[in-house]
Coordinates of N, CA and C in Angstrom, one line a residue:
X29 N 6.6 15.5 -9.0 CA 7.3 14.4 -9.7 C 7.1 14.6 -11.2
X30 N 8.2 14.5 -11.9 CA 8.1 14.6 -13.4 C 8.8 13.4 -14.0
X31 N 8.2 12.7 -14.9 CA 8.8 11.7 -15.6 C 8.5 12.0 -17.1
X32 N 9.6 12.1 -17.8 CA 9.4 12.4 -19.3 C 10.2 11.3 -20.0
X33 N 9.6 10.7 -21.0 CA 10.3 9.7 -21.7 C 11.5 10.3 -22.4
X34 N 12.6 9.5 -22.4 CA 13.8 10.0 -23.0 C 13.9 9.8 -24.5
X35 N 12.9 9.3 -25.1 CA 12.9 9.1 -26.5 C 12.3 10.2 -27.3
X36 N 13.1 10.8 -28.2 CA 12.6 11.9 -29.0 C 11.6 11.4 -30.0
X37 N 11.5 10.2 -30.3 CA 10.5 9.6 -31.2 C 9.1 9.8 -30.6
X38 N 9.0 9.8 -29.2 CA 7.8 10.0 -28.6 C 7.2 11.4 -28.9
X39 N 8.0 12.4 -29.0 CA 7.5 13.7 -29.3 C 7.3 13.9 -30.8
X40 N 8.0 13.2 -31.7 CA 7.8 13.3 -33.1 C 6.6 12.5 -33.6
X41 N 6.2 11.5 -32.9 CA 5.1 10.6 -33.2 C 3.9 10.9 -32.3
X42 N 2.7 11.1 -32.9 CA 1.5 11.4 -32.1 C 1.0 10.2 -31.4
X43 N 1.5 9.0 -31.7 CA 1.2 7.8 -30.9 C 2.3 7.4 -30.1
X44 N 2.3 7.7 -28.8 CA 3.4 7.4 -27.9 C 3.6 5.9 -27.8
X45 N 4.8 5.5 -27.4 CA 5.1 4.1 -27.1 C 4.5 3.8 -25.7
X46 N 3.4 3.1 -25.7 CA 2.8 2.9 -24.4 C 3.6 2.0 -23.5
X47 N 4.4 1.1 -24.1 CA 5.3 0.3 -23.3 C 6.3 1.1 -22.5
X48 N 6.8 2.1 -23.2 CA 7.8 3.0 -22.6 C 7.1 3.9 -21.5
X49 N 5.8 4.3 -21.8 CA 5.1 5.1 -20.8 C 4.9 4.2 -19.5
X50 N 4.6 2.9 -19.7 CA 4.4 2.0 -18.5 C 5.7 1.8 -17.8
X51 N 6.8 1.7 -18.5 CA 8.1 1.6 -17.9 C 8.5 2.8 -17.0
X52 N 8.2 4.0 -17.6 CA 8.4 5.3 -16.8 C 7.5 5.4 -15.6
X53 N 6.3 4.9 -15.7 CA 5.4 4.9 -14.5 C 6.0 4.0 -13.4
X54 N 6.4 2.8 -13.8 CA 7.0 1.9 -12.8 C 8.3 2.4 -12.2
X55 N 9.1 3.0 -13.0 CA 10.4 3.6 -12.5 C 10.1 4.7 -11.5
X56 N 9.1 5.5 -11.8 CA 8.7 6.6 -10.8 C 8.1 6.0 -9.5
X57 N 7.4 4.9 -9.6 CA 6.8 4.3 -8.4 C 8.0 3.7 -7.6
X58 N 9.0 3.1 -8.3 CA 10.1 2.5 -7.6 C 10.9 3.6 -6.8
X59 N 11.1 4.8 -7.5 CA 11.8 5.9 -6.9 C 11.0 6.3 -5.6
X60 N 9.7 6.4 -5.7 CA 8.9 6.8 -4.5 C 9.1 5.8 -3.4
X61 N 9.4 4.5 -3.7 CA 9.6 3.5 -2.7 C 11.0 3.4 -2.2
X62 N 11.9 4.4 -2.6 CA 13.3 4.4 -2.1 C 14.3 3.7 -3.0
X63 N 13.9 3.3 -4.2 CA 14.9 2.7 -5.2 C 15.6 3.8 -6.0
X64 N 16.8 3.5 -6.4 CA 17.5 4.3 -7.3 C 17.5 3.6 -8.7
X65 N 17.1 4.3 -9.7 CA 17.0 3.7 -11.1 C 18.4 3.7 -11.6
X66 N 19.0 2.5 -11.9 CA 20.4 2.5 -12.5 C 20.3 2.6 -14.0
X67 N 19.4 1.9 -14.6 CA 19.3 1.8 -16.0 C 17.8 1.7 -16.4
X68 N 17.5 2.3 -17.6 CA 16.2 2.1 -18.2 C 16.5 1.5 -19.6
X69 N 15.8 0.4 -19.9 CA 16.0 -0.3 -21.2 C 17.5 -0.6 -21.5
X70 N 18.1 -1.3 -20.5 CA 19.5 -1.7 -20.7 C 19.6 -2.8 -21.7
X71 N 20.4 -2.7 -22.7 CA 20.4 -3.6 -23.8 C 21.8 -4.3 -23.9
X72 N 21.8 -5.5 -24.4 CA 23.0 -6.3 -24.7 C 22.6 -7.3 -25.8
X73 N 23.6 -8.1 -26.3 CA 23.2 -9.0 -27.4 C 22.1 -10.0 -27.0
X74 N 22.0 -10.4 -25.7 CA 21.0 -11.3 -25.3 C 19.6 -10.7 -25.2
X75 N 19.5 -9.4 -25.0 CA 18.2 -8.8 -24.9 C 18.2 -7.5 -24.2
X76 N 17.0 -7.2 -23.5 CA 16.9 -5.9 -22.9 C 16.2 -6.1 -21.5
X77 N 16.6 -5.4 -20.6 CA 15.9 -5.3 -19.3 C 15.3 -4.0 -19.1
X78 N 14.0 -4.0 -18.9 CA 13.2 -2.7 -18.9 C 13.8 -1.7 -17.8
X79 N 13.9 -2.1 -16.6 CA 14.4 -1.3 -15.5 C 15.3 -2.1 -14.6
X80 N 16.5 -1.5 -14.3 CA 17.4 -2.0 -13.3 C 17.4 -1.0 -12.2
X81 N 17.1 -1.5 -11.0 CA 17.0 -0.6 -9.8 C 17.8 -1.1 -8.6
X82 N 18.3 -0.2 -7.8 CA 19.0 -0.5 -6.6 C 18.4 0.0 -5.4
X83 N 18.3 -0.8 -4.3 CA 17.8 -0.3 -3.0 C 18.7 -0.7 -1.9
X84 N 19.0 0.3 -1.1 CA 19.8 0.0 0.2 C 18.7 -0.4 1.2
X85 N 18.8 -1.6 1.7 CA 17.8 -2.1 2.6 C 18.2 -1.8 4.0
X86 N 17.2 -1.5 4.8 CA 17.4 -1.2 6.2 C 16.4 -2.1 7.0
X87 N 16.8 -2.4 8.3 CA 15.9 -3.2 9.1 C 15.8 -2.5 10.5
X88 N 14.6 -2.4 11.0 CA 14.5 -1.9 12.4 C 14.8 -3.1 13.3
X89 N 15.7 -2.8 14.3 CA 15.9 -3.9 15.2 C 15.6 -3.5 16.7
X90 N 14.9 -2.4 16.8 CA 14.3 -2.0 18.1 C 15.3 -1.6 19.1
X91 N 15.2 -0.5 19.7 CA 16.0 -0.1 20.8 C 15.5 -0.5 22.1
X92 N 16.4 -0.8 23.0 CA 16.0 -1.1 24.4 C 15.7 0.2 25.1
X93 N 14.7 0.2 26.0 CA 14.3 1.4 26.6 C 15.5 2.2 27.2
X94 N 15.5 3.4 26.8 CA 16.7 4.3 27.3 C 17.7 4.4 26.1
X95 N 17.8 3.5 25.2 CA 18.7 3.6 24.1 C 18.0 4.6 23.1
X96 N 18.8 5.4 22.5 CA 18.3 6.4 21.5 C 19.1 6.3 20.2
X97 N 18.4 6.5 19.1 CA 19.0 6.6 17.8 C 19.8 7.9 17.8
X98 N 20.9 7.9 17.2 CA 21.7 9.1 17.0 C 20.9 10.2 16.4
X99 N 20.9 11.3 17.1 CA 20.3 12.5 16.6 C 18.8 12.6 16.9
X100 N 18.2 11.5 17.5 CA 16.7 11.6 17.8 C 16.5 11.9 19.2
X101 N 15.4 12.5 19.5 CA 15.1 12.9 20.8 C 14.3 11.9 21.6
X102 N 13.9 10.8 21.0 CA 13.0 9.8 21.6 C 13.6 8.4 21.6
X103 N 12.7 7.5 21.9 CA 13.1 6.1 22.0 C 12.7 5.4 20.7
X104 N 13.1 6.0 19.5 CA 12.8 5.4 18.3 C 13.6 4.1 18.0
X105 N 13.1 3.2 17.2 CA 13.9 2.0 16.9 C 15.2 2.3 16.1
X106 N 16.2 1.5 16.3 CA 17.4 1.7 15.6 C 17.3 1.0 14.3
X107 N 18.1 1.6 13.3 CA 18.1 1.0 12.0 C 19.4 0.3 11.7
X108 N 19.4 -0.8 11.1 CA 20.6 -1.5 10.8 C 20.6 -1.7 9.3
X109 N 21.7 -1.2 8.6 CA 21.7 -1.3 7.2 C 22.1 -2.8 6.8
X110 N 21.3 -3.3 5.9 CA 21.5 -4.6 5.3 C 22.2 -4.5 4.0
X111 N 22.4 -5.6 3.4 CA 23.0 -5.6 2.0 C 22.1 -4.9 1.0
X112 N 22.6 -4.2 0.1 CA 21.8 -3.6 -1.0 C 21.2 -4.8 -1.9
X113 N 20.2 -4.4 -2.7 CA 19.6 -5.4 -3.6 C 19.4 -4.7 -4.9
X114 N 19.6 -5.5 -6.0 CA 19.3 -5.0 -7.3 C 18.1 -5.7 -7.8
X115 N 17.2 -5.0 -8.4 CA 16.0 -5.6 -9.0 C 16.1 -5.4 -10.5
X116 N 16.0 -6.5 -11.2 CA 15.9 -6.5 -12.7 C 14.4 -6.6 -13.0
X117 N 13.8 -5.6 -13.5 CA 12.3 -5.5 -13.6 C 11.8 -5.6 -15.0
X118 N 11.0 -6.6 -15.2 CA 10.3 -6.8 -16.5 C 8.9 -6.2 -16.4
X119 N 8.6 -5.2 -17.3 CA 7.3 -4.5 -17.2 C 6.5 -4.8 -18.4
X120 N 5.2 -5.2 -18.1 CA 4.3 -5.6 -19.1 C 3.1 -4.6 -19.0
X121 N 3.0 -3.8 -20.1 CA 1.9 -2.8 -20.3 C 0.9 -3.4 -21.3
X122 N -0.3 -3.5 -20.8 CA -1.4 -4.1 -21.6 C -2.7 -3.3 -21.5
X123 N -3.5 -3.4 -22.6 CA -4.8 -2.8 -22.5 C -5.8 -3.8 -21.9
X124 N -7.0 -3.4 -21.6 CA -8.0 -4.4 -21.1 C -8.3 -5.4 -22.2
X125 N -8.9 -6.5 -21.7 CA -9.3 -7.5 -22.7 C -8.2 -8.1 -23.5
X126 N -7.0 -8.3 -22.9 CA -5.9 -8.8 -23.6 C -5.9 -10.3 -23.5
X127 N -5.1 -11.0 -24.3 CA -5.0 -12.4 -24.4 C -4.2 -13.1 -23.3
X128 N -3.3 -12.3 -22.7 CA -2.2 -13.0 -21.9 C -2.3 -12.6 -20.4
X129 N -3.5 -12.4 -19.8 CA -3.6 -12.1 -18.4 C -2.8 -10.9 -18.0
X130 N -3.0 -9.8 -18.7 CA -2.3 -8.6 -18.5 C -0.8 -8.7 -18.6
X131 N -0.3 -9.6 -19.3 CA 1.2 -9.7 -19.5 C 1.8 -10.8 -18.7
X132 N 1.1 -11.4 -17.8 CA 1.6 -12.4 -16.9 C 2.0 -13.6 -17.7
X133 N 1.2 -14.0 -18.7 CA 1.5 -15.2 -19.5 C 2.7 -15.0 -20.5
X134 N 3.1 -13.7 -20.7 CA 4.2 -13.4 -21.6 C 5.5 -13.6 -20.9
X135 N 5.5 -13.7 -19.6 CA 6.8 -14.0 -18.9 C 7.0 -15.5 -18.8
X136 N 7.2 -16.1 -19.9 CA 7.4 -17.5 -20.0 C 8.7 -18.0 -19.5
X137 N 8.9 -19.3 -19.2 CA 10.2 -19.8 -18.8 C 11.3 -19.4 -19.8
X138 N 11.0 -19.3 -21.1 CA 12.0 -18.9 -22.1 C 12.4 -17.4 -21.9
X139 N 11.3 -16.6 -21.7 CA 11.6 -15.2 -21.4 C 12.4 -15.0 -20.1
X140 N 12.0 -15.7 -19.1 CA 12.8 -15.6 -17.8 C 14.2 -16.0 -18.0
X141 N 14.5 -17.0 -18.8 CA 15.9 -17.4 -19.1 C 16.6 -16.3 -19.8
X142 N 16.0 -15.7 -20.8 CA 16.6 -14.6 -21.5 C 16.9 -13.4 -20.6
X143 N 16.0 -13.1 -19.7 CA 16.2 -12.0 -18.7 C 17.4 -12.3 -17.8
X144 N 17.4 -13.6 -17.4 CA 18.6 -14.0 -16.5 C 19.9 -13.9 -17.2
X145 N 19.9 -14.3 -18.5 CA 21.2 -14.2 -19.3 C 21.6 -12.7 -19.5
X146 N 20.6 -11.9 -19.7 CA 20.8 -10.5 -19.9 C 21.4 -9.9 -18.6
X147 N 20.8 -10.3 -17.4 CA 21.2 -9.8 -16.1 C 22.7 -10.2 -15.9
X148 N 23.0 -11.5 -16.3 CA 24.4 -11.9 -16.1 C 25.4 -11.1 -16.9
X149 N 25.0 -10.7 -18.1 CA 25.9 -9.8 -18.9 C 26.0 -8.4 -18.2
X150 N 24.9 -7.9 -17.7 CA 24.9 -6.6 -16.9 C 25.9 -6.7 -15.8
X151 N 25.8 -7.8 -15.0 CA 26.7 -8.0 -13.9 C 28.1 -8.2 -14.3
X152 N 28.4 -8.8 -15.5 CA 29.7 -8.9 -16.0 C 30.3 -7.5 -16.4
X153 N 29.4 -6.6 -16.9 CA 29.8 -5.3 -17.3 C 30.0 -4.4 -16.1
X154 N 29.4 -4.7 -15.0 CA 29.5 -3.9 -13.8 C 29.9 -4.8 -12.7
X155 N 31.2 -5.1 -12.6 CA 31.7 -6.1 -11.6 C 31.4 -5.7 -10.1
X156 N 31.3 -4.4 -9.8 CA 31.0 -4.0 -8.5 C 29.6 -4.5 -8.1
X157 N 28.7 -4.6 -9.1 CA 27.3 -5.0 -8.8 C 27.2 -6.5 -8.7
X158 N 28.2 -7.2 -9.1 CA 28.2 -8.7 -9.1 C 28.1 -9.3 -7.7
X159 N 28.5 -8.5 -6.7 CA 28.4 -9.0 -5.3 C 27.1 -8.7 -4.6
X160 N 26.3 -7.9 -5.3 CA 25.0 -7.5 -4.7 C 23.9 -8.5 -4.9
X161 N 23.1 -8.7 -3.9 CA 21.9 -9.6 -4.0 C 21.0 -9.1 -5.1
X162 N 20.5 -10.0 -5.9 CA 19.7 -9.7 -7.1 C 18.3 -10.4 -7.0
X163 N 17.4 -9.8 -7.6 CA 16.1 -10.5 -7.8 C 15.5 -10.1 -9.1
X164 N 14.5 -10.8 -9.5 CA 13.8 -10.6 -10.8 C 12.3 -10.3 -10.5
X165 N 11.9 -9.0 -10.7 CA 10.5 -8.6 -10.5 C 9.7 -8.4 -11.8
X166 N 8.4 -8.5 -11.6 CA 7.6 -8.2 -12.8 C 6.5 -7.2 -12.4
X167 N 6.3 -6.2 -13.2 CA 5.3 -5.2 -13.0 C 4.3 -5.3 -14.1
X168 N 3.0 -5.1 -13.7 CA 1.9 -5.2 -14.6 C 1.2 -3.8 -14.6
X169 N 1.2 -3.2 -15.8 CA 0.6 -1.9 -16.0 C -0.6 -2.0 -17.0
X170 N -1.7 -1.5 -16.6 CA -2.9 -1.4 -17.4 C -2.9 -0.1 -18.2
X171 N -3.2 -0.1 -19.5 CA -3.2 1.1 -20.3 C -4.5 1.2 -21.1
X172 N -5.1 2.3 -21.0 CA -6.4 2.6 -21.7 C -6.2 3.9 -22.4
X173 N -6.5 3.9 -23.7 CA -6.6 5.2 -24.4 C -7.8 6.0 -23.9
X174 N -7.5 7.3 -23.7 CA -8.6 8.1 -23.2 C -9.6 8.4 -24.3
X175 N -10.8 8.8 -23.9 CA -11.8 9.1 -24.9 C -11.4 10.4 -25.7
X176 N -11.8 10.5 -26.9 CA -11.4 11.7 -27.7 C -11.5 13.0 -27.0
X177 N -12.6 13.2 -26.2 CA -12.8 14.4 -25.4 C -11.7 14.7 -24.4
X178 N -11.3 13.6 -23.7 CA -10.3 13.8 -22.7 C -8.9 13.7 -23.3
X179 N -8.7 13.0 -24.4 CA -7.4 12.8 -25.0 C -6.8 14.2 -25.4
X180 N -7.6 15.1 -25.9 CA -7.0 16.4 -26.3 C -6.6 17.2 -25.1
X181 N -7.2 17.0 -24.0 CA -6.9 17.7 -22.7 C -5.6 17.1 -22.1
X182 N -5.3 15.9 -22.4 CA -4.1 15.2 -21.7 C -3.1 14.9 -22.8
X183 N -2.3 15.8 -23.2 CA -1.3 15.6 -24.2 C 0.1 15.6 -23.7
X184 N 0.2 16.0 -22.4 CA 1.6 16.0 -21.8 C 2.2 14.6 -21.8
X185 N 3.5 14.6 -22.0 CA 4.2 13.4 -21.9 C 4.9 13.2 -20.5
X186 N 4.4 14.1 -19.6 CA 5.0 14.1 -18.2 C 3.9 13.5 -17.3
X187 N 4.3 12.6 -16.4 CA 3.4 12.0 -15.5 C 3.3 13.0 -14.3
X188 N 2.0 13.4 -14.1 CA 1.7 14.5 -13.2 C 1.3 14.0 -11.8
X189 N 0.8 12.8 -11.7 CA 0.3 12.3 -10.4 C 1.4 12.2 -9.3
X190 N 1.1 12.7 -8.1 CA 2.1 12.6 -7.1 C 1.5 11.9 -5.9
X191 N 2.1 10.9 -5.3 CA 3.0 10.0 -6.0 C 2.3 8.9 -6.8
X192 N 3.0 8.2 -7.6 CA 2.4 7.1 -8.3 C 2.1 6.0 -7.2
X193 N 0.9 5.5 -7.3 CA 0.5 4.5 -6.3 C -0.1 3.3 -7.0
X194 N 0.1 2.1 -6.4 CA -0.4 0.9 -6.9 C -2.0 1.0 -7.0
X195 N -2.5 0.7 -8.2 CA -4.0 0.7 -8.4 C -4.6 2.1 -8.7
X196 N -3.8 3.2 -8.6 CA -4.3 4.5 -8.8 C -4.0 5.0 -10.3
X197 N -5.0 5.4 -11.0 CA -4.8 5.9 -12.4 C -4.0 7.1 -12.5
X198 N -3.2 7.2 -13.6 CA -2.4 8.3 -14.0 C -2.7 8.6 -15.4
X199 N -3.0 9.8 -15.8 CA -3.2 10.2 -17.2 C -2.0 10.9 -17.8
X200 N -1.6 10.4 -18.9 CA -0.4 10.9 -19.6 C -0.5 10.6 -21.1
X201 N -0.2 11.6 -21.9 CA -0.1 11.5 -23.4 C -1.3 10.8 -24.0
X202 N -2.5 11.2 -23.5 CA -3.7 10.6 -24.1 C -4.1 9.2 -23.6
X203 N -3.4 8.8 -22.5 CA -3.7 7.4 -22.0 C -3.9 7.5 -20.5
X204 N -4.6 6.5 -20.0 CA -4.7 6.3 -18.5 C -3.9 5.1 -18.2
X205 N -2.9 5.2 -17.3 CA -2.1 4.1 -16.9 C -2.4 3.7 -15.5
X206 N -2.4 2.5 -15.1 CA -2.6 2.0 -13.8 C -1.5 0.9 -13.5
X207 N -0.7 1.1 -12.5 CA 0.2 0.1 -12.0 C -0.7 -0.9 -11.2
X208 N -1.0 -2.0 -11.9 CA -2.0 -3.0 -11.4 C -1.3 -3.9 -10.3
X209 N -0.1 -4.3 -10.6 CA 0.6 -5.3 -9.7 C 2.1 -5.2 -9.8
X210 N 2.8 -5.4 -8.7 CA 4.2 -5.4 -8.7 C 4.6 -6.7 -7.9
X211 N 5.2 -7.6 -8.6 CA 5.5 -8.9 -8.1 C 7.0 -9.0 -7.8
X212 N 7.4 -8.9 -6.5 CA 8.8 -9.0 -6.0 C 9.2 -10.5 -6.3
X213 N 10.4 -10.7 -6.7 CA 11.0 -12.0 -6.9 C 10.0 -12.9 -7.6
X214 N 9.6 -12.5 -8.8 CA 8.6 -13.2 -9.5 C 9.1 -14.5 -10.1
X215 N 10.4 -14.6 -10.3 CA 11.1 -15.8 -10.7 C 12.5 -15.8 -10.3
X216 N 13.2 -16.9 -10.4 CA 14.6 -17.0 -10.0 C 15.5 -17.1 -11.1

């Protein structure tokens, strides 16, 4: 797995944008979970959405004994494709001992309204997506600067951990990142 920030400023500046590093970490985690990343940092006059992702949902509905899934040699459950879903993901990257409960308090009702308005403009720009079920998720990423001894050894801007897992530390660009929590349908 390779995730490299698309911002050239990251390579020009010795202090990477930790918010963008957290967003890339979450995007990689979503890809590992079967999501397709449609946009990263989608902007419009109302604001920005950190990540917009699409997933084709499937449901097992179990085969009756003797029924077989096409192409399988056994009695595996059948899959039924459900409607796709789009997730508008707000990502909060925070260091320890922060004031806002790792970013949870920063997703205020006002911020939620702004994200909803931005999502509405996205759907207006992409009418085919307007018929897809949508939800608003929040991801919480913990970020700690590595000690000077380790920092020099971890200068790559590429996330090397395979795969990104909830609660598992990843070292990138002199930081340790941990996807602490992913909240599906955090608000409506």
